[in-house]
């Protein structure tokens, strides 16, 4: 379960960074980041956060079954 925990934590951190990056670019008035729309980067960040939550949920469920 150690790998799933680390994967969930890293995915969550990466998701937060993507969301904050898209927010900062959008507040500056930029609609595109490296060929991607800011909304697409935000959705990728949200997806990474959801994946991280699922990984951490798996760890919690496995620990309660012990």
mmCIF file with all atom_site columns, N, CA and C in Angstrom, residues 6-45:
data_model
loop_
_atom_site.group_PDB
_atom_site.id
_atom_site.type_symbol
_atom_site.label_atom_id
_atom_site.label_alt_id
_atom_site.label_comp_id
_atom_site.label_asym_id
_atom_site.label_entity_id
_atom_site.label_seq_id
_atom_site.pdbx_PDB_ins_code
_atom_site.Cartn_x
_atom_site.Cartn_y
_atom_site.Cartn_z
_atom_site.occupancy
_atom_site.B_iso_or_equiv
_atom_site.pdbx_formal_charge
_atom_site.auth_seq_id
_atom_site.auth_comp_id
_atom_site.auth_asym_id
_atom_site.auth_atom_id
_atom_site.pdbx_PDB_model_num
ATOM 1   N N  . UNK A 1 6  ? 1.865  6.902  -1.868  1.00 0.00 ? 6  UNK A N  1
ATOM 2   C CA . UNK A 1 6  ? 2.756  7.894  -2.495  1.00 0.00 ? 6  UNK A CA 1
ATOM 3   C C  . UNK A 1 6  ? 2.183  8.388  -3.817  1.00 0.00 ? 6  UNK A C  1
ATOM 4   N N  . UNK A 1 7  ? 1.588  7.476  -4.597  1.00 0.00 ? 7  UNK A N  1
ATOM 5   C CA . UNK A 1 7  ? 0.983  7.852  -5.864  1.00 0.00 ? 7  UNK A CA 1
ATOM 6   C C  . UNK A 1 7  ? -0.171 8.826  -5.647  1.00 0.00 ? 7  UNK A C  1
ATOM 7   N N  . UNK A 1 8  ? -0.978 8.578  -4.634  1.00 0.00 ? 8  UNK A N  1
ATOM 8   C CA . UNK A 1 8  ? -2.082 9.479  -4.314  1.00 0.00 ? 8  UNK A CA 1
ATOM 9   C C  . UNK A 1 8  ? -1.595 10.845 -3.868  1.00 0.00 ? 8  UNK A C  1
ATOM 10  N N  . UNK A 1 9  ? -0.562 10.857 -3.054  1.00 0.00 ? 9  UNK A N  1
ATOM 11  C CA . UNK A 1 9  ? -0.022 12.137 -2.578  1.00 0.00 ? 9  UNK A CA 1
ATOM 12  C C  . UNK A 1 9  ? 0.595  12.935 -3.715  1.00 0.00 ? 9  UNK A C  1
ATOM 13  N N  . UNK A 1 10 ? 1.380  12.274 -4.558  1.00 0.00 ? 10 UNK A N  1
ATOM 14  C CA . UNK A 1 10 ? 2.007  12.972 -5.687  1.00 0.00 ? 10 UNK A CA 1
ATOM 15  C C  . UNK A 1 10 ? 0.973  13.454 -6.696  1.00 0.00 ? 10 UNK A C  1
ATOM 16  N N  . UNK A 1 11 ? -0.034 12.643 -6.930  1.00 0.00 ? 11 UNK A N  1
ATOM 17  C CA . UNK A 1 11 ? -1.090 13.045 -7.842  1.00 0.00 ? 11 UNK A CA 1
ATOM 18  C C  . UNK A 1 11 ? -1.845 14.261 -7.303  1.00 0.00 ? 11 UNK A C  1
ATOM 19  N N  . UNK A 1 12 ? -2.092 14.281 -6.013  1.00 0.00 ? 12 UNK A N  1
ATOM 20  C CA . UNK A 1 12 ? -2.769 15.426 -5.408  1.00 0.00 ? 12 UNK A CA 1
ATOM 21  C C  . UNK A 1 12 ? -1.951 16.701 -5.499  1.00 0.00 ? 12 UNK A C  1
ATOM 22  N N  . UNK A 1 13 ? -0.671 16.593 -5.225  1.00 0.00 ? 13 UNK A N  1
ATOM 23  C CA . UNK A 1 13 ? 0.209  17.765 -5.320  1.00 0.00 ? 13 UNK A CA 1
ATOM 24  C C  . UNK A 1 13 ? 0.274  18.267 -6.758  1.00 0.00 ? 13 UNK A C  1
ATOM 25  N N  . UNK A 1 14 ? 0.418  17.342 -7.704  1.00 0.00 ? 14 UNK A N  1
ATOM 26  C CA . UNK A 1 14 ? 0.463  17.712 -9.117  1.00 0.00 ? 14 UNK A CA 1
ATOM 27  C C  . UNK A 1 14 ? -0.848 18.362 -9.547  1.00 0.00 ? 14 UNK A C  1
ATOM 28  N N  . UNK A 1 15 ? -1.967 17.837 -9.072  1.00 0.00 ? 15 UNK A N  1
ATOM 29  C CA . UNK A 1 15 ? -3.271 18.410 -9.399  1.00 0.00 ? 15 UNK A CA 1
ATOM 30  C C  . UNK A 1 15 ? -3.441 19.820 -8.874  1.00 0.00 ? 15 UNK A C  1
ATOM 31  N N  . UNK A 1 16 ? -3.012 20.038 -7.648  1.00 0.00 ? 16 UNK A N  1
ATOM 32  C CA . UNK A 1 16 ? -3.096 21.385 -7.066  1.00 0.00 ? 16 UNK A CA 1
ATOM 33  C C  . UNK A 1 16 ? -2.221 22.354 -7.858  1.00 0.00 ? 16 UNK A C  1
ATOM 34  N N  . UNK A 1 17 ? -1.028 21.916 -8.226  1.00 0.00 ? 17 UNK A N  1
ATOM 35  C CA . UNK A 1 17 ? -0.140 22.784 -9.009  1.00 0.00 ? 17 UNK A CA 1
ATOM 36  C C  . UNK A 1 17 ? -0.747 23.132 -10.366 1.00 0.00 ? 17 UNK A C  1
ATOM 37  N N  . UNK A 1 18 ? -1.368 22.165 -11.023 1.00 0.00 ? 18 UNK A N  1
ATOM 38  C CA . UNK A 1 18 ? -2.018 22.445 -12.302 1.00 0.00 ? 18 UNK A CA 1
ATOM 39  C C  . UNK A 1 18 ? -3.184 23.414 -12.137 1.00 0.00 ? 18 UNK A C  1
ATOM 40  N N  . UNK A 1 19 ? -3.985 23.223 -11.103 1.00 0.00 ? 19 UNK A N  1
ATOM 41  C CA . UNK A 1 19 ? -5.127 24.116 -10.870 1.00 0.00 ? 19 UNK A CA 1
ATOM 42  C C  . UNK A 1 19 ? -4.670 25.536 -10.560 1.00 0.00 ? 19 UNK A C  1
ATOM 43  N N  . UNK A 1 20 ? -3.666 25.663 -9.721  1.00 0.00 ? 20 UNK A N  1
ATOM 44  C CA . UNK A 1 20 ? -3.159 27.000 -9.379  1.00 0.00 ? 20 UNK A CA 1
ATOM 45  C C  . UNK A 1 20 ? -2.522 27.664 -10.594 1.00 0.00 ? 20 UNK A C  1
ATOM 46  N N  . UNK A 1 21 ? -1.794 26.887 -11.397 1.00 0.00 ? 21 UNK A N  1
ATOM 47  C CA . UNK A 1 21 ? -1.178 27.429 -12.603 1.00 0.00 ? 21 UNK A CA 1
ATOM 48  C C  . UNK A 1 21 ? -2.232 27.955 -13.565 1.00 0.00 ? 21 UNK A C  1
ATOM 49  N N  . UNK A 1 22 ? -3.285 27.159 -13.774 1.00 0.00 ? 22 UNK A N  1
ATOM 50  C CA . UNK A 1 22 ? -4.335 27.609 -14.687 1.00 0.00 ? 22 UNK A CA 1
ATOM 51  C C  . UNK A 1 22 ? -5.053 28.831 -14.135 1.00 0.00 ? 22 UNK A C  1
ATOM 52  N N  . UNK A 1 23 ? -5.247 28.882 -12.831 1.00 0.00 ? 23 UNK A N  1
ATOM 53  C CA . UNK A 1 23 ? -5.887 30.050 -12.219 1.00 0.00 ? 23 UNK A CA 1
ATOM 54  C C  . UNK A 1 23 ? -5.050 31.310 -12.416 1.00 0.00 ? 23 UNK A C  1
ATOM 55  N N  . UNK A 1 24 ? -3.747 31.200 -12.173 1.00 0.00 ? 24 UNK A N  1
ATOM 56  C CA . UNK A 1 24 ? -2.876 32.370 -12.306 1.00 0.00 ? 24 UNK A CA 1
ATOM 57  C C  . UNK A 1 24 ? -2.809 32.867 -13.751 1.00 0.00 ? 24 UNK A C  1
ATOM 58  N N  . UNK A 1 25 ? -2.724 31.934 -14.704 1.00 0.00 ? 25 UNK A N  1
ATOM 59  C CA . UNK A 1 25 ? -2.686 32.342 -16.108 1.00 0.00 ? 25 UNK A CA 1
ATOM 60  C C  . UNK A 1 25 ? -3.999 32.985 -16.521 1.00 0.00 ? 25 UNK A C  1
ATOM 61  N N  . UNK A 1 26 ? -5.109 32.437 -16.026 1.00 0.00 ? 26 UNK A N  1
ATOM 62  C CA . UNK A 1 26 ? -6.413 33.000 -16.388 1.00 0.00 ? 26 UNK A CA 1
ATOM 63  C C  . UNK A 1 26 ? -6.595 34.386 -15.784 1.00 0.00 ? 26 UNK A C  1
ATOM 64  N N  . UNK A 1 27 ? -6.115 34.588 -14.573 1.00 0.00 ? 27 UNK A N  1
ATOM 65  C CA . UNK A 1 27 ? -6.221 35.910 -13.950 1.00 0.00 ? 27 UNK A CA 1
ATOM 66  C C  . UNK A 1 27 ? -5.371 36.948 -14.679 1.00 0.00 ? 27 UNK A C  1
ATOM 67  N N  . UNK A 1 28 ? -4.297 36.495 -15.320 1.00 0.00 ? 28 UNK A N  1
ATOM 68  C CA . UNK A 1 28 ? -3.469 37.405 -16.124 1.00 0.00 ? 28 UNK A CA 1
ATOM 69  C C  . UNK A 1 28 ? -4.119 37.727 -17.458 1.00 0.00 ? 28 UNK A C  1
ATOM 70  N N  . UNK A 1 29 ? -5.177 36.998 -17.825 1.00 0.00 ? 29 UNK A N  1
ATOM 71  C CA . UNK A 1 29 ? -5.850 37.246 -19.084 1.00 0.00 ? 29 UNK A CA 1
ATOM 72  C C  . UNK A 1 29 ? -5.382 36.342 -20.213 1.00 0.00 ? 29 UNK A C  1
ATOM 73  N N  . UNK A 1 30 ? -4.602 35.339 -19.891 1.00 0.00 ? 30 UNK A N  1
ATOM 74  C CA . UNK A 1 30 ? -4.094 34.410 -20.897 1.00 0.00 ? 30 UNK A CA 1
ATOM 75  C C  . UNK A 1 30 ? -5.075 33.256 -21.044 1.00 0.00 ? 30 UNK A C  1
ATOM 76  N N  . UNK A 1 31 ? -5.397 32.909 -22.282 1.00 0.00 ? 31 UNK A N  1
ATOM 77  C CA . UNK A 1 31 ? -6.325 31.817 -22.534 1.00 0.00 ? 31 UNK A CA 1
ATOM 78  C C  . UNK A 1 31 ? -5.616 30.540 -22.977 1.00 0.00 ? 31 UNK A C  1
ATOM 79  N N  . UNK A 1 32 ? -4.350 30.643 -23.331 1.00 0.00 ? 32 UNK A N  1
ATOM 80  C CA . UNK A 1 32 ? -3.612 29.489 -23.843 1.00 0.00 ? 32 UNK A CA 1
ATOM 81  C C  . UNK A 1 32 ? -2.298 29.324 -23.086 1.00 0.00 ? 32 UNK A C  1
ATOM 82  N N  . UNK A 1 33 ? -1.944 28.083 -22.768 1.00 0.00 ? 33 UNK A N  1
ATOM 83  C CA . UNK A 1 33 ? -0.669 27.756 -22.135 1.00 0.00 ? 33 UNK A CA 1
ATOM 84  C C  . UNK A 1 33 ? -0.027 26.659 -22.976 1.00 0.00 ? 33 UNK A C  1
ATOM 85  N N  . UNK A 1 34 ? 1.003  26.987 -23.700 1.00 0.00 ? 34 UNK A N  1
ATOM 86  C CA . UNK A 1 34 ? 1.728  25.997 -24.481 1.00 0.00 ? 34 UNK A CA 1
ATOM 87  C C  . UNK A 1 34 ? 0.867  25.192 -25.441 1.00 0.00 ? 34 UNK A C  1
ATOM 88  N N  . UNK A 1 35 ? -0.080 25.829 -26.081 1.00 0.00 ? 35 UNK A N  1
ATOM 89  C CA . UNK A 1 35 ? -0.934 25.148 -27.042 1.00 0.00 ? 35 UNK A CA 1
ATOM 90  C C  . UNK A 1 35 ? -2.187 24.527 -26.451 1.00 0.00 ? 35 UNK A C  1
ATOM 91  N N  . UNK A 1 36 ? -2.357 24.602 -25.150 1.00 0.00 ? 36 UNK A N  1
ATOM 92  C CA . UNK A 1 36 ? -3.548 24.079 -24.486 1.00 0.00 ? 36 UNK A CA 1
ATOM 93  C C  . UNK A 1 36 ? -4.355 25.234 -23.914 1.00 0.00 ? 36 UNK A C  1
ATOM 94  N N  . UNK A 1 37 ? -5.678 25.112 -23.955 1.00 0.00 ? 37 UNK A N  1
ATOM 95  C CA . UNK A 1 37 ? -6.509 26.126 -23.329 1.00 0.00 ? 37 UNK A CA 1
ATOM 96  C C  . UNK A 1 37 ? -6.384 26.018 -21.817 1.00 0.00 ? 37 UNK A C  1
ATOM 97  N N  . UNK A 1 38 ? -6.571 27.139 -21.147 1.00 0.00 ? 38 UNK A N  1
ATOM 98  C CA . UNK A 1 38 ? -6.449 27.176 -19.690 1.00 0.00 ? 38 UNK A CA 1
ATOM 99  C C  . UNK A 1 38 ? -7.473 26.239 -19.049 1.00 0.00 ? 38 UNK A C  1
ATOM 100 N N  . UNK A 1 39 ? -8.664 26.151 -19.627 1.00 0.00 ? 39 UNK A N  1
ATOM 101 C CA . UNK A 1 39 ? -9.691 25.253 -19.094 1.00 0.00 ? 39 UNK A CA 1
ATOM 102 C C  . UNK A 1 39 ? -9.282 23.800 -19.163 1.00 0.00 ? 39 UNK A C  1
ATOM 103 N N  . UNK A 1 40 ? -8.537 23.433 -20.192 1.00 0.00 ? 40 UNK A N  1
ATOM 104 C CA . UNK A 1 40 ? -8.051 22.060 -20.319 1.00 0.00 ? 40 UNK A CA 1
ATOM 105 C C  . UNK A 1 40 ? -7.038 21.749 -19.221 1.00 0.00 ? 40 UNK A C  1
ATOM 106 N N  . UNK A 1 41 ? -6.172 22.704 -18.929 1.00 0.00 ? 41 UNK A N  1
ATOM 107 C CA . UNK A 1 41 ? -5.197 22.515 -17.845 1.00 0.00 ? 41 UNK A CA 1
ATOM 108 C C  . UNK A 1 41 ? -5.921 22.391 -16.504 1.00 0.00 ? 41 UNK A C  1
ATOM 109 N N  . UNK A 1 42 ? -6.960 23.194 -16.316 1.00 0.00 ? 42 UNK A N  1
ATOM 110 C CA . UNK A 1 42 ? -7.748 23.111 -15.082 1.00 0.00 ? 42 UNK A CA 1
ATOM 111 C C  . UNK A 1 42 ? -8.412 21.739 -14.964 1.00 0.00 ? 42 UNK A C  1
ATOM 112 N N  . UNK A 1 43 ? -8.969 21.233 -16.047 1.00 0.00 ? 43 UNK A N  1
ATOM 113 C CA . UNK A 1 43 ? -9.604 19.916 -16.014 1.00 0.00 ? 43 UNK A CA 1
ATOM 114 C C  . UNK A 1 43 ? -8.587 18.813 -15.736 1.00 0.00 ? 43 UNK A C  1
ATOM 115 N N  . UNK A 1 44 ? -7.391 18.945 -16.264 1.00 0.00 ? 44 UNK A N  1
ATOM 116 C CA . UNK A 1 44 ? -6.342 17.968 -15.973 1.00 0.00 ? 44 UNK A CA 1
ATOM 117 C C  . UNK A 1 44 ? -5.976 18.007 -14.492 1.00 0.00 ? 44 UNK A C  1
ATOM 118 N N  . UNK A 1 45 ? -5.925 19.200 -13.917 1.00 0.00 ? 45 UNK A N  1
ATOM 119 C CA . UNK A 1 45 ? -5.645 19.328 -12.490 1.00 0.00 ? 45 UNK A CA 1
ATOM 120 C C  . UNK A 1 45 ? -6.734 18.707 -11.637 1.00 0.00 ? 45 UNK A C  1
#
